[in-house]
PDB file of C-alpha atoms in Angstrom:
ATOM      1  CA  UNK A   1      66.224 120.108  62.612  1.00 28.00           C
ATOM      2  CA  UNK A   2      65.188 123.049  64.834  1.00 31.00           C
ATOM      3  CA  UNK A   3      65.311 122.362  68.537  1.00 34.00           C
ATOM      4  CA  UNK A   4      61.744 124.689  69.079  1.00 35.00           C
ATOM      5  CA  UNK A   5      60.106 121.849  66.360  1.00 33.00           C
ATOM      6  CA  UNK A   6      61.133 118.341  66.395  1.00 35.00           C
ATOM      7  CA  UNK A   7      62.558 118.428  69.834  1.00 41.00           C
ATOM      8  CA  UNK A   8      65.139 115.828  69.033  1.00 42.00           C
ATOM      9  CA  UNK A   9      68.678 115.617  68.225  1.00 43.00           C
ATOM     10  CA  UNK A  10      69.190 116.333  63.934  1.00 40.00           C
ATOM     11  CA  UNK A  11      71.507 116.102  61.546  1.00 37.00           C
ATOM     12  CA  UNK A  12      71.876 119.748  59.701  1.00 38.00           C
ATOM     13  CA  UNK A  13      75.386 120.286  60.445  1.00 39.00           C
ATOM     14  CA  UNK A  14      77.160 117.108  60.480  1.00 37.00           C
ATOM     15  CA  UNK A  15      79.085 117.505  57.067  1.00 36.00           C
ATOM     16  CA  UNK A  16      80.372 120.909  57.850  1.00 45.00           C
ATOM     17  CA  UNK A  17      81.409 120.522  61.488  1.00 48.00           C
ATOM     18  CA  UNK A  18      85.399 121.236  62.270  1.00 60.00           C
ATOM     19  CA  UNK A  19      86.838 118.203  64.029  1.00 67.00           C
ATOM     20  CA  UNK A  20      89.582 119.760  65.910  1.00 83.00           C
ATOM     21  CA  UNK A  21      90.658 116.559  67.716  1.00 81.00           C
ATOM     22  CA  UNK A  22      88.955 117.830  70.924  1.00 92.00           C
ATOM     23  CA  UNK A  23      85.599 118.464  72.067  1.00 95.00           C
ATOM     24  CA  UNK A  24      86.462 121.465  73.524  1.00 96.00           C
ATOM     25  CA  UNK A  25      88.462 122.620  70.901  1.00 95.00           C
ATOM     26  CA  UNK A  26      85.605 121.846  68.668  1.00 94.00           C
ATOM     27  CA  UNK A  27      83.133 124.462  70.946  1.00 96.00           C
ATOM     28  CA  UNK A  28      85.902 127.196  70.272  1.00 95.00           C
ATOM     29  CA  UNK A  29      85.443 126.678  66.513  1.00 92.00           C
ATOM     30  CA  UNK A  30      81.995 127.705  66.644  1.00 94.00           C
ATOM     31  CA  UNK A  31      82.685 130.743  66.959  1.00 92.00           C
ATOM     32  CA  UNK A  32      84.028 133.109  63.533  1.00 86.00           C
ATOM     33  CA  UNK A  33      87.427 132.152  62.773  1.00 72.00           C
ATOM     34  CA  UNK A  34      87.613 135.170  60.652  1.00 72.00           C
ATOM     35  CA  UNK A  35      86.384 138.667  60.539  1.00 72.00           C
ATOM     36  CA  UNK A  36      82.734 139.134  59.578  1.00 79.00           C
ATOM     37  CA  UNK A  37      82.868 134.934  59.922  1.00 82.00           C
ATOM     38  CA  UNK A  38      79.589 133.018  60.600  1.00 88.00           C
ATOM     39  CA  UNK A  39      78.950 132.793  64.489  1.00 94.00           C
ATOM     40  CA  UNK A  40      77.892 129.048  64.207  1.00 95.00           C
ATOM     41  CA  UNK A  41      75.672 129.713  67.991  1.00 97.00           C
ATOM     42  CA  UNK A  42      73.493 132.164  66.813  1.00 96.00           C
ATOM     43  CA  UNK A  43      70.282 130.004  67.897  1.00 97.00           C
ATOM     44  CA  UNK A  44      68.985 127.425  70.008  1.00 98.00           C
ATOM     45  CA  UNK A  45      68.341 124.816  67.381  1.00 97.00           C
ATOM     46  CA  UNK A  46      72.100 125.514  65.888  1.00 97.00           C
ATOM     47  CA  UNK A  47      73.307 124.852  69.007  1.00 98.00           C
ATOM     48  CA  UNK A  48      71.326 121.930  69.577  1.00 97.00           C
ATOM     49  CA  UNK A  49      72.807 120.766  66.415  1.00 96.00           C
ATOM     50  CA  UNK A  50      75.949 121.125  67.671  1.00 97.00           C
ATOM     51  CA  UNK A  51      75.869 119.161  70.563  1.00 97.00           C
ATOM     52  CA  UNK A  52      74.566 116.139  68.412  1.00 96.00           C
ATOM     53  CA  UNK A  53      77.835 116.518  66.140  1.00 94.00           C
ATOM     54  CA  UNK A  54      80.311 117.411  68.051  1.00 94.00           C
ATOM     55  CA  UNK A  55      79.256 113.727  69.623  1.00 93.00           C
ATOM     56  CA  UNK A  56      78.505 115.259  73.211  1.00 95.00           C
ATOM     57  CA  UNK A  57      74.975 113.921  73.494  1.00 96.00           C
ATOM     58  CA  UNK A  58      73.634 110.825  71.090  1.00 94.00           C
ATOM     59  CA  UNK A  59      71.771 111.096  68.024  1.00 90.00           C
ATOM     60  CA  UNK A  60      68.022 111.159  68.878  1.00 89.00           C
ATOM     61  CA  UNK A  61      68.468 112.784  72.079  1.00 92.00           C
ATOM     62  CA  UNK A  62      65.427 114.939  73.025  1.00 91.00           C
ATOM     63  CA  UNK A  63      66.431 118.512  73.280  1.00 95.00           C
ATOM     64  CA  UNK A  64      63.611 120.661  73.421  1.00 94.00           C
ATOM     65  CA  UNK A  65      64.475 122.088  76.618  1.00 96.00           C
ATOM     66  CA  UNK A  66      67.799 123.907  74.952  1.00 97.00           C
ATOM     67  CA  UNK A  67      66.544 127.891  74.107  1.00 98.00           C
ATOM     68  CA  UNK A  68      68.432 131.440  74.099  1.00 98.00           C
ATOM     69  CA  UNK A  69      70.108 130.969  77.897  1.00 98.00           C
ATOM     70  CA  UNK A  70      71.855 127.858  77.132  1.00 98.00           C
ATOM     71  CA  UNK A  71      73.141 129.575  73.765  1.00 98.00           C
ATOM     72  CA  UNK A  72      74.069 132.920  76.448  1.00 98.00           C
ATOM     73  CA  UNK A  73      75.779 129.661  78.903  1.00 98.00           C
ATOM     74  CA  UNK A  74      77.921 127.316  76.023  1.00 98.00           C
ATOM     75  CA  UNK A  75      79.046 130.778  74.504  1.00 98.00           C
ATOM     76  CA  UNK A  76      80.582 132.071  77.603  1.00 98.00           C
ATOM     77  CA  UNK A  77      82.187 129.011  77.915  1.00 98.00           C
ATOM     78  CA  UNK A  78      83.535 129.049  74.959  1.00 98.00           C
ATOM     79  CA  UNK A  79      85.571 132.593  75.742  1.00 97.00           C
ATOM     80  CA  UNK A  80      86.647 131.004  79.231  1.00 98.00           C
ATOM     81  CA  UNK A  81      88.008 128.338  76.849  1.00 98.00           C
ATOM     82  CA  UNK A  82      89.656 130.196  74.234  1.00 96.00           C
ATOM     83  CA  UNK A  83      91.570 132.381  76.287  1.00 96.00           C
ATOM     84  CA  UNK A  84      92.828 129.355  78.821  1.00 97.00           C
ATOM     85  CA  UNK A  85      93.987 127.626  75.121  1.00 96.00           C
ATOM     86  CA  UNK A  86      95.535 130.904  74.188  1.00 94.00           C
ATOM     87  CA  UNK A  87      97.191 131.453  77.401  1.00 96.00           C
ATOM     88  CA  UNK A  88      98.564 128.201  77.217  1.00 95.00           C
ATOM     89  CA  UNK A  89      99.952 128.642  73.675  1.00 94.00           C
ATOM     90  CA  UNK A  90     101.278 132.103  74.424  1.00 94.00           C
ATOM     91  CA  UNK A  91     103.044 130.505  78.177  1.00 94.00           C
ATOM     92  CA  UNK A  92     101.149 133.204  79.782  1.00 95.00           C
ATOM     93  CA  UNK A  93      98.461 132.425  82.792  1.00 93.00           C
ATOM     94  CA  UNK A  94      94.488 132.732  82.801  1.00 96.00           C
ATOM     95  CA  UNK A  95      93.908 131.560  86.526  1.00 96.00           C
ATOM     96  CA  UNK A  96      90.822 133.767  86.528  1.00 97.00           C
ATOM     97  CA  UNK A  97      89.801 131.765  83.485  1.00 97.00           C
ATOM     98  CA  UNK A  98      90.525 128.598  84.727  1.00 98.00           C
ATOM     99  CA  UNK A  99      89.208 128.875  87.634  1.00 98.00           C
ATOM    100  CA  UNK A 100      86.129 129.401  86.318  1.00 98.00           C
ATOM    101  CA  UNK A 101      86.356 126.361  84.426  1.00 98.00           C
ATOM    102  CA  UNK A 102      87.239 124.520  86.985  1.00 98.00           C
ATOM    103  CA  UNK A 103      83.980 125.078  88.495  1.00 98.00           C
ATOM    104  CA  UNK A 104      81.919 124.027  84.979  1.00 98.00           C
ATOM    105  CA  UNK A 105      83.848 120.887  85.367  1.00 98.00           C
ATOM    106  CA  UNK A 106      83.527 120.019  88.648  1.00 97.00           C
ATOM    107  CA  UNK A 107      79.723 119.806  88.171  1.00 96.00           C
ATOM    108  CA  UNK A 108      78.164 116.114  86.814  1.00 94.00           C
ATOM    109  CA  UNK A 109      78.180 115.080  83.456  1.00 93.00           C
ATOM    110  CA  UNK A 110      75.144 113.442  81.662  1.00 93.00           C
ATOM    111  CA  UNK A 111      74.607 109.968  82.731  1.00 93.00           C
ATOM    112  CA  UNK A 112      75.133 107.474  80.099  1.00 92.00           C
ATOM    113  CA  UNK A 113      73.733 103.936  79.492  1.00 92.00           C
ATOM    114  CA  UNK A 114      73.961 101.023  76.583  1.00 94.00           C
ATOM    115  CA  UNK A 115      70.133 100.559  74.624  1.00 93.00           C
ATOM    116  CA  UNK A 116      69.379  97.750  72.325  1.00 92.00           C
ATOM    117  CA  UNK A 117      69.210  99.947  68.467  1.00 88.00           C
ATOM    118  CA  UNK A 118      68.129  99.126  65.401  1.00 86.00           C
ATOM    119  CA  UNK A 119      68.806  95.153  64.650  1.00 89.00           C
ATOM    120  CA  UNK A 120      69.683  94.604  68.379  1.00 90.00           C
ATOM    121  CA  UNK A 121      73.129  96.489  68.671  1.00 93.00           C
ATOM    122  CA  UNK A 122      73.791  97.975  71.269  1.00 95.00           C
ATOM    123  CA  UNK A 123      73.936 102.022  71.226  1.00 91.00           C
ATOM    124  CA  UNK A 124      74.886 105.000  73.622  1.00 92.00           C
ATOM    125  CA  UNK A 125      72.055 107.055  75.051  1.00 93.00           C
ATOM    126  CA  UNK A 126      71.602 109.317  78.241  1.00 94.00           C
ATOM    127  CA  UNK A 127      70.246 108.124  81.055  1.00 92.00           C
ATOM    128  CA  UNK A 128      68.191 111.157  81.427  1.00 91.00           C
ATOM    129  CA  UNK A 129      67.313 114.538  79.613  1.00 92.00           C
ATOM    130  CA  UNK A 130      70.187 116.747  79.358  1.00 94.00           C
ATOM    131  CA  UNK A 131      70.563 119.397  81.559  1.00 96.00           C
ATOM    132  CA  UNK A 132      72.692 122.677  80.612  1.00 98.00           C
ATOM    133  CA  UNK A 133      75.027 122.338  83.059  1.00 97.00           C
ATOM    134  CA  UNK A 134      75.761 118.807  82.625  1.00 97.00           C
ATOM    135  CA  UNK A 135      76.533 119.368  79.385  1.00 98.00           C
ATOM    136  CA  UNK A 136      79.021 122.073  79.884  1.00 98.00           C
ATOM    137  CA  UNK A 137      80.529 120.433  82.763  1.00 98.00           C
ATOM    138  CA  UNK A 138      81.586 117.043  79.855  1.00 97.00           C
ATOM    139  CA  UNK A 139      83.266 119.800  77.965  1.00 98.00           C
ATOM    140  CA  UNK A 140      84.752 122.002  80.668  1.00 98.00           C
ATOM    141  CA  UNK A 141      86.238 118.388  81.503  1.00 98.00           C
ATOM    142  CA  UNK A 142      87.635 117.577  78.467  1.00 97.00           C
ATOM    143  CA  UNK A 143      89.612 120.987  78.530  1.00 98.00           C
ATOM    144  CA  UNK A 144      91.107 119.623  81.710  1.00 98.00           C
ATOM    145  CA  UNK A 145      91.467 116.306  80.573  1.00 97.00           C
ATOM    146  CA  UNK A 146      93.706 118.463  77.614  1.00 97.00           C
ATOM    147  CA  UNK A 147      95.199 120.554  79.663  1.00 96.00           C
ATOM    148  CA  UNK A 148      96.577 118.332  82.301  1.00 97.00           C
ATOM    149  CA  UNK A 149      97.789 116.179  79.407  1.00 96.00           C
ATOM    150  CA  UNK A 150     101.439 116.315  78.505  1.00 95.00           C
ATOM    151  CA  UNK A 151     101.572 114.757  75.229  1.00 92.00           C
ATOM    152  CA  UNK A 152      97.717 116.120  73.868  1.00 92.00           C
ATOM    153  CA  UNK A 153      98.693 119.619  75.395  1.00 92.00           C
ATOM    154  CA  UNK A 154     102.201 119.367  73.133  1.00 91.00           C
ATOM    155  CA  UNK A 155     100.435 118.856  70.128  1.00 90.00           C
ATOM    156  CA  UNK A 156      97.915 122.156  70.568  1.00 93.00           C
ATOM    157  CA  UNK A 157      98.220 124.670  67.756  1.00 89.00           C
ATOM    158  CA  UNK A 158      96.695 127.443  66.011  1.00 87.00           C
ATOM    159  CA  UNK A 159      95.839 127.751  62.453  1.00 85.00           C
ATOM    160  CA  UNK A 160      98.527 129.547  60.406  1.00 76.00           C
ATOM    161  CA  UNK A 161      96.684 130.526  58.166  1.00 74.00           C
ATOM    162  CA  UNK A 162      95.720 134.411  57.271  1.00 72.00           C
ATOM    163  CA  UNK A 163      93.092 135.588  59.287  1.00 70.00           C
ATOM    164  CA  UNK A 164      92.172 132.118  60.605  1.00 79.00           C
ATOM    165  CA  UNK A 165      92.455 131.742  64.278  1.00 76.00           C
ATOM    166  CA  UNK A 166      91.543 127.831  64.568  1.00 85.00           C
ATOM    167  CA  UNK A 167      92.851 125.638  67.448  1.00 90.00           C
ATOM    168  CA  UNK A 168      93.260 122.109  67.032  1.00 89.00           C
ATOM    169  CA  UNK A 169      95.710 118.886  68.008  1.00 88.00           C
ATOM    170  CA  UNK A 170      98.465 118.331  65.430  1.00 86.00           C
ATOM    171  CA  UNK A 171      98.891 114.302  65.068  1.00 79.00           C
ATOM    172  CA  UNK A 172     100.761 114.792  62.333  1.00 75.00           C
ATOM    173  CA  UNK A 173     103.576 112.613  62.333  1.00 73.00           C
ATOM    174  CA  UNK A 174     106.673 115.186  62.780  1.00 63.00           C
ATOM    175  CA  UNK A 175     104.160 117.587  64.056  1.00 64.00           C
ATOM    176  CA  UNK A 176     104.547 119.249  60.543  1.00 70.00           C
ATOM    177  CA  UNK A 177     100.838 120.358  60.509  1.00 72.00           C
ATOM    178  CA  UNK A 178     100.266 123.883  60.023  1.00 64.00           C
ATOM    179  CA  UNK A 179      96.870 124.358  58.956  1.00 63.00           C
ATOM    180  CA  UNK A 180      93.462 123.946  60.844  1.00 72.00           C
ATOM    181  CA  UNK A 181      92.586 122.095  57.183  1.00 58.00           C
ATOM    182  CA  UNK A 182      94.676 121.400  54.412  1.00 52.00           C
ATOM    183  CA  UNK A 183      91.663 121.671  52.147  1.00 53.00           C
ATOM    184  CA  UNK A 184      90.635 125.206  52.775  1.00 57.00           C
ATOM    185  CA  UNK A 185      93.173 127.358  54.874  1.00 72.00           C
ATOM    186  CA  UNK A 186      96.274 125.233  53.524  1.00 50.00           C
ATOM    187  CA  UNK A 187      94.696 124.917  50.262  1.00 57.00           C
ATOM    188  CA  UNK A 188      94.099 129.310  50.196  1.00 60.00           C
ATOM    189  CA  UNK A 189      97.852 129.697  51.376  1.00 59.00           C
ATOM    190  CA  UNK A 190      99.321 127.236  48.259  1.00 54.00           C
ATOM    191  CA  UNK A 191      97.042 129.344  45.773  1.00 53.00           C
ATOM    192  CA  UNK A 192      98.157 132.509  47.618  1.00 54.00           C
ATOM    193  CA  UNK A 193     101.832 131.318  47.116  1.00 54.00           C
ATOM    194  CA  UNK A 194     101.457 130.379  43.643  1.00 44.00           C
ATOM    195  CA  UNK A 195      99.987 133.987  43.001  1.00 57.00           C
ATOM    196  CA  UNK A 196     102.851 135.240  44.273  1.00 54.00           C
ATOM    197  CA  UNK A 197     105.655 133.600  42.415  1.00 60.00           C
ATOM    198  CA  UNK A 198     103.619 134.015  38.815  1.00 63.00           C
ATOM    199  CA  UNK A 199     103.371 137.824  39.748  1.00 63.00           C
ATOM    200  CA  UNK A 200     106.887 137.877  40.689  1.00 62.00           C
ATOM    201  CA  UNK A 201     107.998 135.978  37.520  1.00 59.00           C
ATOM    202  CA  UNK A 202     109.880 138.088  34.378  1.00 61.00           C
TER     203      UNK A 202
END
């Protein structure tokens, strides 16, 4: 799906999309979470694939109006938001940042209403086109909504893995979690561990 060519909402990226636990969380992963990492914005139709699987706007939404200055608008955002996220982890303050996205969030999100689907059932879909800043206002609210949250702000984290800088909610029972994904930055740390005891073995 390209956003310039069918317009509408596709399905590209769905199976490798980070799920952080939060949809603002999952904007910050977009970005490279390693040196010389894939920037995941790099175009209007990726990031029009993004907003269809990170769930902010409903499959089949028409997006032809996202191009290059919404890409320029949901990537700023995304620095406001991972600096207020590593402020927070680090105890330090980002007032500047936060007041910034105070203001995203104090704008309107998208509307939403209930259609009749396939077979009758009864889907989500916006009550209007999307605008830009609607859009970034739903996530600069989440981050709030995270923020102003005891328990969900408790359970933020970053990836300890080397060289990965991933945040995301551990709901890990213990709140043993250490990786952003036990199948590639947990699973690189057990097979950098193993290395290291055969090496050190007689």
């Amino acid at each position: 799906m390209t956003a310039g060519t069918e317009g509408t909402a596709g399905t590209e990226g769905a199976s490798r999309r980070f799920d952080s636990g939060r949809l603002c969380l999952d904007l910050i992963a977009t970005a490279p979470a390693t040196p010389g990492g894939r920037e995941r914005l790099d175009s209007p139709a990726h990031l029009a694939d993004w907003l269809v699987t990170s769930g902010l706007v409903p499959r089949g939404t028409g997006l032809g109006a996202v191009d290059v200055t919404w890409v320029a608008r949901f990537r700023r955002l995304r620095a406001l938001l991972d600096r207020l996220m590593g402020a927070q982890l680090a105890g330090r303050r980002a007032d500047d940042a936060l007041a910034r996205v105070n203001t995203l969030a104090a704008g309107a999100p998208p509307g939403l209403r209930a259609v009749r689907g396939q077979g009758g059932t009864l889907v989500r879909a916006l009550s209007a086109d999307p605008a830009c800043g609607a859009l970034l206002a739903a996530v600069a609210r989440d981050a709030v909504d995270l923020l102003t949250d005891p328990d969900a702000r408790a359970g933020l984290r970053r990836c300890e893995g080397d060289e990965c800088s991933r945040l995301y909610l551990d709901t890990s029972r213990g709140s043993r979690r250490r990786w952003c994904s036990s199948e590639v930055c947990g699973n690189r740390e057990r097979v950098a561990r193993h290395r290291r005891r055969t090496k050190a073995a007689p």
